[in-house]
Amino acid sequence: MTRLLIRDLEQVASPAGRDAPLRGARLRERDLIEGAYVLCDGGTIAAVGSMAELPALDGDVEELDGRGLCAIPGLVDCHTHPAFGGDRVEEFSRRAGGAGYEELHAAGGGILSTVGATRAAGEDGLTEAVQRHADWMLRAGTTTFEGKSGYGLDRETELASLRAIAAAGGIPTFLGAHATPPKFANADAYLDFLLTEVLPDAAQLAEAADVFLEREAFDATQAHRYLEACRSHGLALRLHGDQFTEAGAIPLAIELGARSVDHLEATGPDGIAALAASDVTGVLLPASALFLARPMPPARALVDAGAAIALATDFNPGSAFCESLPLVCSLAATQLMLSPAEALAACTVNAAHVLGRADTLGRLAPGYAADVTLLDAPDWRYLAYHLGGDIVAAVVKNGTVAFSRSAY
Ligand code: NIG
Ligand code: FE
């Protein structure tokens, strides 16, 4: 087993404890060691401590100089859409000139325009695209990402998307119910096709299912039908909900025992209270709200009410062309009024919880996966403080250096 010692770090910061998800005041509890080391043994963290207490290590140990750097757990992006062809730069430019996102979607643009480009990419093109996007995420400090299908909306391209995500090391989520392709008379007819022709095979490739519950997409009855069928095929459940309107996503997520409901920009006081009293995690996507110039989700109220929250990028070509969790942490601090410690827990341990992996991911502590993000900063809070900065010096994944900036 190869051992890797990351030594002489300015700080090591990690969410405290061993449980998940962290809620309320516990969300901001973190362990901090100044002048520290992290010792990886193969793919696992063997020890974390102060340099002053570093024991003598016999045998071969590779060393990484951590001077000037801070270590945080490898970031976990629990909500991305990396399997797409083409781009939406033309639409972006039109939106910048005043056109609305929903208006463009209703006119056949939006998600459906990406569907055409994604089908045209073919499986090889998609595999290449997801790998490129995964590399961008890694360079931004992300060591684990979930990726959704949802730009194929036919059998072949949905399955190819899930395979491409897995091939790039992502955790695949089946988002067949993202939009209704024009060849179907209505959303119900499309769901008939999806559940009989695609779900049985998609369930072999994906860990979870997701649905876009929104006007112009799928209503609560349709989402219920889709999610129940997915659950009966063994998939965990996620929902895109309350992005533009409150259309029943939170009650449905709670009723079905979903892992998360994501977006929540339109969530009001009843939704906040219901979520806080439940085991469903609210996944907040401030880069998407920013990109679409929409209201920010009520993060502070959710945390203060005791809800479990996570943060993610929502990386996709239309509503959040952004792969950077450090930027999301900056938005969390400046727009969502979360402290850097709350933001850190939300995109590490709580995001790992949404992916069913909080036992092994999201903390720097013995026994956890040796996934470490090294920040080029004297204080780990630069993660949120350095707005849009080139903050990630190196990334260790599974005990080996997966990315290193040439000079830091
Ligand atoms: O999470 N809201 C639905 N789906 C994506 C956006 C997809 C797109 O615009 O291509 C989201 O924001
Ligand atoms: Fe999304």
Tab-separated table of C-alpha atoms and ligand atoms in Angstrom:
chain	number	residue	atom	x	y	z
A	1	MET	CA	0.000	0.000	0.000
A	2	THR	CA	1.360	3.412	-0.924
A	3	ARG	CA	1.346	5.949	1.843
A	4	LEU	CA	1.092	9.666	1.161
A	5	LEU	CA	1.966	12.241	3.818
A	6	ILE	CA	0.692	15.766	3.214
A	7	ARG	CA	2.835	17.704	5.658
A	8	ASP	CA	3.324	21.208	7.030
A	9	LEU	CA	-0.187	22.331	6.123
A	10	GLU	CA	-1.259	25.743	7.419
A	11	GLN	CA	-4.613	24.270	8.474
A	12	VAL	CA	-6.743	21.159	8.171
A	13	ALA	CA	-10.480	21.870	8.355
A	14	SER	CA	-13.195	19.220	8.392
A	15	PRO	CA	-16.841	18.992	9.481
A	16	ALA	CA	-16.908	17.695	13.054
A	17	GLY	CA	-18.282	14.390	14.324
A	18	ARG	CA	-19.098	11.230	12.394
A	19	ASP	CA	-22.839	11.488	11.819
A	20	ALA	CA	-24.852	12.827	8.903
A	21	PRO	CA	-26.629	14.882	7.884
A	22	LEU	CA	-25.531	17.823	10.023
A	23	ARG	CA	-28.396	20.178	10.886
A	24	GLY	CA	-29.005	23.420	12.762
A	25	ALA	CA	-26.100	24.545	14.958
A	26	ARG	CA	-24.234	21.312	14.218
A	27	LEU	CA	-23.836	22.382	10.582
A	28	ARG	CA	-21.215	24.920	11.610
A	29	GLU	CA	-19.199	22.654	13.915
A	30	ARG	CA	-15.869	21.843	12.393
A	31	ASP	CA	-12.537	20.505	13.517
A	32	LEU	CA	-9.566	22.762	12.856
A	33	ILE	CA	-5.899	21.901	13.280
A	34	GLU	CA	-3.184	24.515	12.661
A	35	GLY	CA	0.250	23.394	11.460
A	36	ALA	CA	-1.043	19.993	10.461
A	37	TYR	CA	-0.565	16.817	8.445
A	38	VAL	CA	-2.828	14.302	6.705
A	39	LEU	CA	-1.546	10.744	6.292
A	40	CYS	CA	-3.156	8.605	3.600
A	41	ASP	CA	-2.681	4.849	3.494
A	42	GLY	CA	-3.790	3.589	0.114
A	43	GLY	CA	-7.273	4.948	-0.474
A	44	THR	CA	-8.000	5.652	3.195
A	45	ILE	CA	-7.054	8.386	5.648
A	46	ALA	CA	-4.863	6.815	8.334
A	47	ALA	CA	-4.318	9.872	10.536
A	48	VAL	CA	-4.815	13.618	10.766
A	49	GLY	CA	-2.997	15.682	13.345
A	50	SER	CA	-0.654	18.419	14.361
A	51	MET	CA	2.894	18.398	12.891
A	52	ALA	CA	4.181	18.612	16.457
A	53	GLU	CA	2.700	15.173	17.093
A	54	LEU	CA	3.653	13.511	13.808
A	55	PRO	CA	4.985	10.063	14.726
A	56	ALA	CA	8.085	8.593	13.065
A	57	LEU	CA	6.951	6.747	9.959
A	58	ASP	CA	8.869	3.598	8.986
A	59	GLY	CA	9.093	2.377	5.419
A	60	ASP	CA	8.216	4.137	2.184
A	61	VAL	CA	6.137	7.277	2.466
A	62	GLU	CA	5.596	9.702	-0.386
A	63	GLU	CA	5.512	13.313	0.817
A	64	LEU	CA	3.586	16.350	-0.395
A	65	ASP	CA	4.711	19.763	0.801
A	66	GLY	CA	1.698	21.528	2.286
A	67	ARG	CA	3.410	24.813	3.168
A	68	GLY	CA	1.126	27.723	2.314
A	69	LEU	CA	-1.821	25.371	1.786
A	70	CYS	CA	-4.932	24.335	3.695
A	71	ALA	CA	-6.572	20.915	3.441
A	72	ILE	CA	-10.324	20.348	3.333
A	73	PRO	CA	-12.224	17.169	2.441
A	74	GLY	CA	-12.493	16.519	-1.297
A	75	LEU	CA	-15.611	18.402	-2.374
A	76	VAL	CA	-18.752	16.426	-3.222
A	77	ASP	CA	-21.024	17.771	-5.965
A	78	CYS	CA	-24.365	16.021	-5.446
A	79	HIS	CA	-26.260	17.653	-8.341
A	80	THR	CA	-24.871	18.062	-11.866
A	81	HIS	CA	-26.050	17.533	-15.459
A	82	PRO	CA	-22.741	16.794	-17.251
A	83	ALA	CA	-24.058	14.558	-20.076
A	84	PHE	CA	-24.866	16.959	-22.876
A	85	GLY	CA	-23.765	17.880	-26.365
A	86	GLY	CA	-23.403	21.381	-27.762
A	87	ASP	CA	-23.913	24.493	-25.678
A	88	ARG	CA	-26.488	27.204	-25.028
A	89	VAL	CA	-24.279	30.238	-25.526
A	90	GLU	CA	-26.692	31.714	-28.074
A	91	GLU	CA	-29.594	31.393	-25.631
A	92	PHE	CA	-27.387	32.821	-22.881
A	93	SER	CA	-26.717	35.870	-25.018
A	94	ARG	CA	-30.438	36.293	-25.716
A	95	ARG	CA	-31.243	36.019	-22.032
A	96	ALA	CA	-28.613	38.634	-21.335
A	97	GLY	CA	-30.601	40.829	-23.725
A	98	GLY	CA	-33.795	40.318	-21.726
A	99	ALA	CA	-35.466	37.044	-22.877
A	100	GLY	CA	-36.772	34.856	-20.030
A	101	TYR	CA	-35.579	31.265	-19.350
A	102	GLU	CA	-39.104	29.817	-19.175
A	103	GLU	CA	-40.128	31.797	-22.297
A	104	LEU	CA	-37.185	30.309	-24.263
A	105	HIS	CA	-38.073	26.844	-22.937
A	106	ALA	CA	-41.727	27.195	-24.009
A	107	ALA	CA	-40.579	28.285	-27.487
A	108	GLY	CA	-38.715	24.964	-27.978
A	109	GLY	CA	-35.348	26.284	-26.808
A	110	GLY	CA	-33.976	25.526	-23.381
A	111	ILE	CA	-33.708	21.871	-22.398
A	112	LEU	CA	-35.107	20.620	-25.721
A	113	SER	CA	-32.439	22.388	-27.748
A	114	THR	CA	-29.775	20.572	-25.731
A	115	VAL	CA	-31.655	17.306	-26.340
A	116	GLY	CA	-31.055	17.648	-30.092
A	117	ALA	CA	-27.328	18.277	-29.636
A	118	THR	CA	-27.010	15.452	-27.096
A	119	ARG	CA	-28.645	12.880	-29.372
A	120	ALA	CA	-26.373	14.028	-32.204
A	121	ALA	CA	-23.232	13.595	-30.072
A	122	GLY	CA	-23.518	9.782	-29.992
A	123	GLU	CA	-22.163	7.658	-27.161
A	124	ASP	CA	-18.504	8.395	-27.952
A	125	GLY	CA	-19.134	12.133	-28.088
A	126	LEU	CA	-21.066	11.998	-24.827
A	127	THR	CA	-18.384	9.961	-23.092
A	128	GLU	CA	-15.815	12.528	-24.147
A	129	ALA	CA	-18.024	15.430	-23.044
A	130	VAL	CA	-18.692	13.994	-19.580
A	131	GLN	CA	-14.984	13.266	-19.105
A	132	ARG	CA	-14.131	16.873	-20.047
A	133	HIS	CA	-16.710	18.166	-17.568
A	134	ALA	CA	-15.458	15.777	-14.860
A	135	ASP	CA	-11.928	17.137	-15.395
A	136	TRP	CA	-13.206	20.690	-14.943
A	137	MET	CA	-14.858	19.629	-11.682
A	138	LEU	CA	-11.694	17.933	-10.433
A	139	ARG	CA	-9.657	21.078	-11.095
A	140	ALA	CA	-12.226	22.985	-9.025
A	141	GLY	CA	-11.672	20.624	-6.077
A	142	THR	CA	-14.496	18.139	-6.621
A	143	THR	CA	-13.499	14.530	-5.939
A	144	THR	CA	-16.972	12.979	-6.181
A	145	PHE	CA	-19.803	14.023	-8.462
A	146	GLU	CA	-23.305	12.868	-9.153
A	147	GLY	CA	-24.375	13.234	-12.786
A	148	LYS	CA	-27.857	13.129	-14.255
A	149	SER	CA	-29.089	11.934	-17.603
A	150	GLY	CA	-32.051	13.914	-18.943
A	151	TYR	CA	-30.848	15.398	-22.226
A	152	GLY	CA	-31.456	12.201	-24.212
A	153	LEU	CA	-35.126	11.559	-23.533
A	154	ASP	CA	-34.972	8.525	-25.786
A	155	ARG	CA	-33.919	5.024	-24.806
A	156	GLU	CA	-30.543	4.982	-26.508
A	157	THR	CA	-29.320	8.403	-25.393
A	158	GLU	CA	-30.602	8.154	-21.825
A	159	LEU	CA	-28.762	4.861	-21.340
A	160	ALA	CA	-25.647	6.199	-23.112
A	161	SER	CA	-25.689	9.227	-20.785
A	162	LEU	CA	-25.792	7.034	-17.681
A	163	ARG	CA	-22.940	4.887	-19.005
A	164	ALA	CA	-20.878	7.991	-19.889
A	165	ILE	CA	-21.328	9.373	-16.368
A	166	ALA	CA	-20.217	6.088	-14.803
A	167	ALA	CA	-17.258	5.859	-17.201
A	168	ALA	CA	-16.050	9.276	-16.015
A	169	GLY	CA	-16.270	8.133	-12.384
A	170	GLY	CA	-19.573	9.866	-11.630
A	171	ILE	CA	-22.574	8.533	-9.722
A	172	PRO	CA	-25.408	8.250	-12.268
A	173	THR	CA	-28.955	9.502	-11.669
A	174	PHE	CA	-31.755	8.738	-14.129
A	175	LEU	CA	-33.519	12.018	-15.008
A	176	GLY	CA	-35.692	10.629	-17.785
A	177	ALA	CA	-38.515	12.876	-16.556
A	178	HIS	CA	-36.738	16.139	-17.374
A	179	ALA	CA	-38.944	17.319	-20.271
A	180	THR	CA	-41.409	15.782	-22.732
A	181	PRO	CA	-39.979	15.347	-26.239
A	182	PRO	CA	-42.214	16.810	-28.979
A	183	LYS	CA	-43.025	13.470	-30.591
A	184	PHE	CA	-45.204	12.523	-27.601
A	185	ALA	CA	-48.748	13.881	-27.360
A	186	ASN	CA	-48.296	14.804	-23.700
A	187	ALA	CA	-46.273	14.127	-20.546
A	188	ASP	CA	-48.379	11.072	-19.617
A	189	ALA	CA	-47.747	9.425	-22.975
A	190	TYR	CA	-44.024	10.092	-22.585
A	191	LEU	CA	-44.055	8.586	-19.078
A	192	ASP	CA	-45.788	5.455	-20.456
A	193	PHE	CA	-42.822	5.042	-22.807
A	194	LEU	CA	-40.187	5.937	-20.228
A	195	LEU	CA	-41.410	3.543	-17.561
A	196	THR	CA	-41.829	0.554	-19.854
A	197	GLU	CA	-39.036	1.031	-22.399
A	198	VAL	CA	-36.247	2.809	-20.530
A	199	LEU	CA	-36.572	2.437	-16.746
A	200	PRO	CA	-35.833	-1.316	-16.496
A	201	ASP	CA	-32.403	-0.832	-18.113
A	202	ALA	CA	-31.752	2.607	-16.618
A	203	ALA	CA	-32.272	1.101	-13.158
A	204	GLN	CA	-29.328	-1.237	-13.815
A	205	LEU	CA	-27.047	1.744	-14.490
A	206	ALA	CA	-28.266	4.450	-12.093
A	207	GLU	CA	-28.368	4.732	-8.301
A	208	ALA	CA	-31.169	7.278	-8.140
A	209	ALA	CA	-34.008	8.783	-10.144
A	210	ASP	CA	-34.879	12.459	-10.483
A	211	VAL	CA	-37.823	14.409	-11.923
A	212	PHE	CA	-38.384	18.054	-12.893
A	213	LEU	CA	-41.591	18.905	-11.019
A	214	GLU	CA	-42.626	22.291	-12.418
A	215	ARG	CA	-45.199	23.948	-14.651
A	216	GLU	CA	-44.305	23.183	-18.288
A	217	ALA	CA	-42.518	20.015	-17.078
A	218	PHE	CA	-44.186	17.327	-14.846
A	219	ASP	CA	-46.933	17.901	-12.288
A	220	ALA	CA	-47.129	16.280	-8.848
A	221	THR	CA	-49.353	13.412	-10.039
A	222	GLN	CA	-47.000	12.590	-12.899
A	223	ALA	CA	-43.936	12.931	-10.676
A	224	HIS	CA	-45.559	10.602	-8.135
A	225	ARG	CA	-46.180	7.956	-10.783
A	226	TYR	CA	-42.643	8.210	-12.165
A	227	LEU	CA	-40.902	8.178	-8.783
A	228	GLU	CA	-42.932	5.254	-7.433
A	229	ALA	CA	-42.060	3.193	-10.484
A	230	CYS	CA	-38.384	4.134	-10.118
A	231	ARG	CA	-38.444	3.233	-6.448
A	232	SER	CA	-39.916	-0.183	-7.250
A	233	HIS	CA	-36.870	-0.733	-9.475
A	234	GLY	CA	-34.590	-0.067	-6.504
A	235	LEU	CA	-33.626	3.548	-7.217
A	236	ALA	CA	-33.234	6.223	-4.544
A	237	LEU	CA	-35.383	9.297	-5.221
A	238	ARG	CA	-34.534	12.954	-5.902
A	239	LEU	CA	-36.696	15.846	-7.142
A	240	HIS	CA	-36.124	19.181	-8.862
A	241	GLY	CA	-38.727	21.232	-7.019
A	242	ASP	CA	-39.838	24.765	-6.156
A	243	GLN	CA	-37.507	26.271	-8.774
A	244	PHE	CA	-40.083	28.702	-10.172
A	245	THR	CA	-43.293	27.704	-8.365
A	246	GLU	CA	-44.357	25.628	-5.376
A	247	ALA	CA	-46.065	22.759	-7.151
A	248	GLY	CA	-46.060	20.101	-4.427
A	249	ALA	CA	-42.456	18.886	-4.574
A	250	ILE	CA	-41.743	19.056	-0.844
A	251	PRO	CA	-44.871	17.139	0.283
A	252	LEU	CA	-44.242	14.543	-2.431
A	253	ALA	CA	-40.564	14.166	-1.474
A	254	ILE	CA	-41.571	13.615	2.139
A	255	GLU	CA	-44.380	11.204	1.278
A	256	LEU	CA	-42.072	9.054	-0.861
A	257	GLY	CA	-39.047	9.243	1.446
A	258	ALA	CA	-36.891	10.927	-1.204
A	259	ARG	CA	-33.258	11.643	-0.443
A	260	SER	CA	-33.524	15.260	-1.548
A	261	VAL	CA	-35.532	18.042	-3.086
A	262	ASP	CA	-33.328	20.399	-5.062
A	263	HIS	CA	-33.556	24.123	-6.030
A	264	LEU	CA	-36.150	25.583	-3.562
A	265	GLU	CA	-35.831	29.156	-4.865
A	266	ALA	CA	-39.639	29.507	-4.591
A	267	THR	CA	-40.080	27.756	-1.223
A	268	GLY	CA	-42.186	29.646	1.348
A	269	PRO	CA	-42.632	29.287	5.123
A	270	ASP	CA	-44.793	26.137	5.013
A	271	GLY	CA	-42.299	24.355	2.804
A	272	ILE	CA	-39.442	25.383	5.077
A	273	ALA	CA	-41.248	24.037	8.159
A	274	ALA	CA	-42.201	20.791	6.425
A	275	LEU	CA	-38.686	20.161	5.174
A	276	ALA	CA	-37.189	20.950	8.581
A	277	ALA	CA	-39.419	18.327	10.201
A	278	SER	CA	-38.439	15.679	7.637
A	279	ASP	CA	-35.499	13.483	6.666
A	280	VAL	CA	-35.348	14.968	3.161
A	281	THR	CA	-32.276	17.100	2.416
A	282	GLY	CA	-32.790	20.431	0.647
A	283	VAL	CA	-30.117	20.824	-2.028
A	284	LEU	CA	-29.444	24.495	-2.725
A	285	LEU	CA	-28.075	25.612	-6.095
A	286	PRO	CA	-27.179	29.310	-5.823
A	287	ALA	CA	-25.142	29.302	-9.058
A	288	SER	CA	-28.336	28.441	-10.923
A	289	ALA	CA	-30.303	31.212	-9.195
A	290	LEU	CA	-27.493	33.640	-10.032
A	291	PHE	CA	-27.171	32.472	-13.649
A	292	LEU	CA	-30.914	32.909	-14.234
A	293	ALA	CA	-31.161	36.101	-12.135
A	294	ARG	CA	-33.739	34.390	-9.915
A	295	PRO	CA	-34.315	34.809	-6.164
A	296	MET	CA	-31.922	32.878	-3.945
A	297	PRO	CA	-33.321	29.904	-1.946
A	298	PRO	CA	-34.167	30.593	1.740
A	299	ALA	CA	-31.028	28.909	3.036
A	300	ARG	CA	-30.683	30.752	6.336
A	301	ALA	CA	-34.311	30.084	7.263
A	302	LEU	CA	-33.948	26.412	6.339
A	303	VAL	CA	-30.836	25.944	8.479
A	304	ASP	CA	-32.275	27.890	11.398
A	305	ALA	CA	-35.472	25.817	11.238
A	306	GLY	CA	-33.351	22.655	11.481
A	307	ALA	CA	-33.568	21.407	7.900
A	308	ALA	CA	-30.718	19.352	6.440
A	309	ILE	CA	-29.228	21.238	3.513
A	310	ALA	CA	-26.543	20.540	0.939
A	311	LEU	CA	-24.949	22.791	-1.683
A	312	ALA	CA	-24.252	21.808	-5.291
A	313	THR	CA	-23.390	23.464	-8.598
A	314	ASP	CA	-26.281	22.214	-10.813
A	315	PHE	CA	-23.642	22.267	-13.589
A	316	ASN	CA	-25.543	22.233	-16.912
A	317	PRO	CA	-25.468	24.149	-20.207
A	318	GLY	CA	-28.674	26.159	-19.669
A	319	SER	CA	-29.237	27.309	-16.116
A	320	ALA	CA	-25.817	26.953	-14.450
A	321	PHE	CA	-22.755	26.661	-16.665
A	322	CYS	CA	-20.557	26.488	-13.580
A	323	GLU	CA	-18.568	23.536	-12.238
A	324	SER	CA	-17.017	25.336	-9.256
A	325	LEU	CA	-18.075	24.415	-5.730
A	326	PRO	CA	-15.675	27.061	-4.332
A	327	LEU	CA	-17.690	29.663	-6.262
A	328	VAL	CA	-20.884	28.109	-4.868
A	329	CYS	CA	-19.390	28.485	-1.362
A	330	SER	CA	-18.745	32.165	-2.085
A	331	LEU	CA	-22.369	32.558	-3.155
A	332	ALA	CA	-23.459	30.659	-0.044
A	333	ALA	CA	-21.589	33.161	2.121
A	334	THR	CA	-22.540	36.329	0.247
A	335	GLN	CA	-26.075	35.503	-0.958
A	336	LEU	CA	-27.399	32.705	1.265
A	337	MET	CA	-25.925	34.074	4.498
A	338	LEU	CA	-24.282	30.794	5.415
A	339	SER	CA	-20.975	30.864	7.269
A	340	PRO	CA	-17.950	29.301	5.554
A	341	ALA	CA	-18.160	26.379	8.004
A	342	GLU	CA	-21.817	25.791	7.100
A	343	ALA	CA	-20.983	25.979	3.397
A	344	LEU	CA	-18.113	23.505	3.847
A	345	ALA	CA	-20.333	20.939	5.603
A	346	ALA	CA	-23.047	21.446	2.983
A	347	CYS	CA	-20.786	20.500	0.045
A	348	THR	CA	-18.903	17.730	1.821
A	349	VAL	CA	-20.579	15.556	4.449
A	350	ASN	CA	-24.181	16.589	3.747
A	351	ALA	CA	-23.710	16.247	-0.004
A	352	ALA	CA	-22.198	12.797	0.616
A	353	HIS	CA	-25.300	11.969	2.662
A	354	VAL	CA	-27.522	12.840	-0.326
A	355	LEU	CA	-25.480	10.344	-2.345
A	356	GLY	CA	-25.696	7.663	0.375
A	357	ARG	CA	-21.959	7.874	1.052
A	358	ALA	CA	-21.554	9.851	4.273
A	359	ASP	CA	-19.851	6.907	6.004
A	360	THR	CA	-16.826	7.204	3.733
A	361	LEU	CA	-16.873	10.668	2.111
A	362	GLY	CA	-16.928	14.281	3.218
A	363	ARG	CA	-14.566	14.359	6.212
A	364	LEU	CA	-10.855	14.373	6.904
A	365	ALA	CA	-10.695	11.796	9.665
A	366	PRO	CA	-9.252	8.288	10.057
A	367	GLY	CA	-11.201	5.707	8.092
A	368	TYR	CA	-12.656	8.113	5.531
A	369	ALA	CA	-11.655	8.028	1.873
A	370	ALA	CA	-8.318	9.706	1.138
A	371	ASP	CA	-9.931	12.475	-0.934
A	372	VAL	CA	-8.342	15.817	-0.051
A	373	THR	CA	-8.621	19.247	-1.661
A	374	LEU	CA	-5.653	21.537	-1.062
A	375	LEU	CA	-6.387	25.238	-1.088
A	376	ASP	CA	-3.777	27.815	-2.013
A	377	ALA	CA	-4.539	29.923	1.049
A	378	PRO	CA	-3.316	30.637	4.584
A	379	ASP	CA	-6.836	30.098	6.013
A	380	TRP	CA	-9.330	27.464	4.812
A	381	ARG	CA	-12.130	30.056	4.776
A	382	TYR	CA	-10.617	31.438	1.566
A	383	LEU	CA	-12.748	28.641	0.076
A	384	ALA	CA	-15.673	31.086	0.300
A	385	TYR	CA	-13.737	34.339	0.658
A	386	HIS	CA	-11.739	34.224	-2.581
A	387	LEU	CA	-14.571	35.038	-4.994
A	388	GLY	CA	-13.871	33.336	-8.309
A	389	GLY	CA	-10.226	32.884	-7.323
A	390	ASP	CA	-7.844	30.233	-8.574
A	391	ILE	CA	-7.925	28.644	-5.148
A	392	VAL	CA	-7.341	24.916	-5.726
A	393	ALA	CA	-3.632	24.055	-5.647
A	394	ALA	CA	-3.958	20.260	-5.807
A	395	VAL	CA	-6.440	17.458	-5.381
A	396	VAL	CA	-5.785	14.036	-3.880
A	397	LYS	CA	-8.287	11.362	-4.888
A	398	ASN	CA	-8.188	7.882	-3.425
A	399	GLY	CA	-4.751	8.549	-1.909
A	400	THR	CA	-3.026	9.760	-5.083
A	401	VAL	CA	-2.507	13.213	-6.569
A	402	ALA	CA	-5.189	13.516	-9.269
A	403	PHE	CA	-4.596	17.203	-10.040
A	404	SER	CA	-1.791	19.585	-9.232
A	405	ARG	CA	-1.427	23.151	-10.403
A	406	SER	CA	2.103	23.633	-11.695
A	407	ALA	CA	3.057	26.454	-9.337
A	408	TYR	CA	1.595	27.040	-5.918
B	1	NIG	O1	-31.589	21.979	-12.707
B	1	NIG	N1	-34.526	22.755	-13.862
B	1	NIG	C1	-34.339	21.829	-14.627
B	1	NIG	N2	-33.182	21.362	-15.069
B	1	NIG	C2	-31.930	22.029	-15.020
B	1	NIG	C3	-31.757	22.998	-16.112
B	1	NIG	C4	-31.658	22.342	-17.399
B	1	NIG	C5	-31.386	23.233	-18.563
B	1	NIG	O2	-31.750	24.418	-18.605
B	1	NIG	O3	-30.787	22.681	-19.494
B	1	NIG	C6	-31.710	22.706	-13.673
B	1	NIG	O4	-31.646	23.926	-13.552
B	2	FE	FE	-30.579	20.511	-11.943
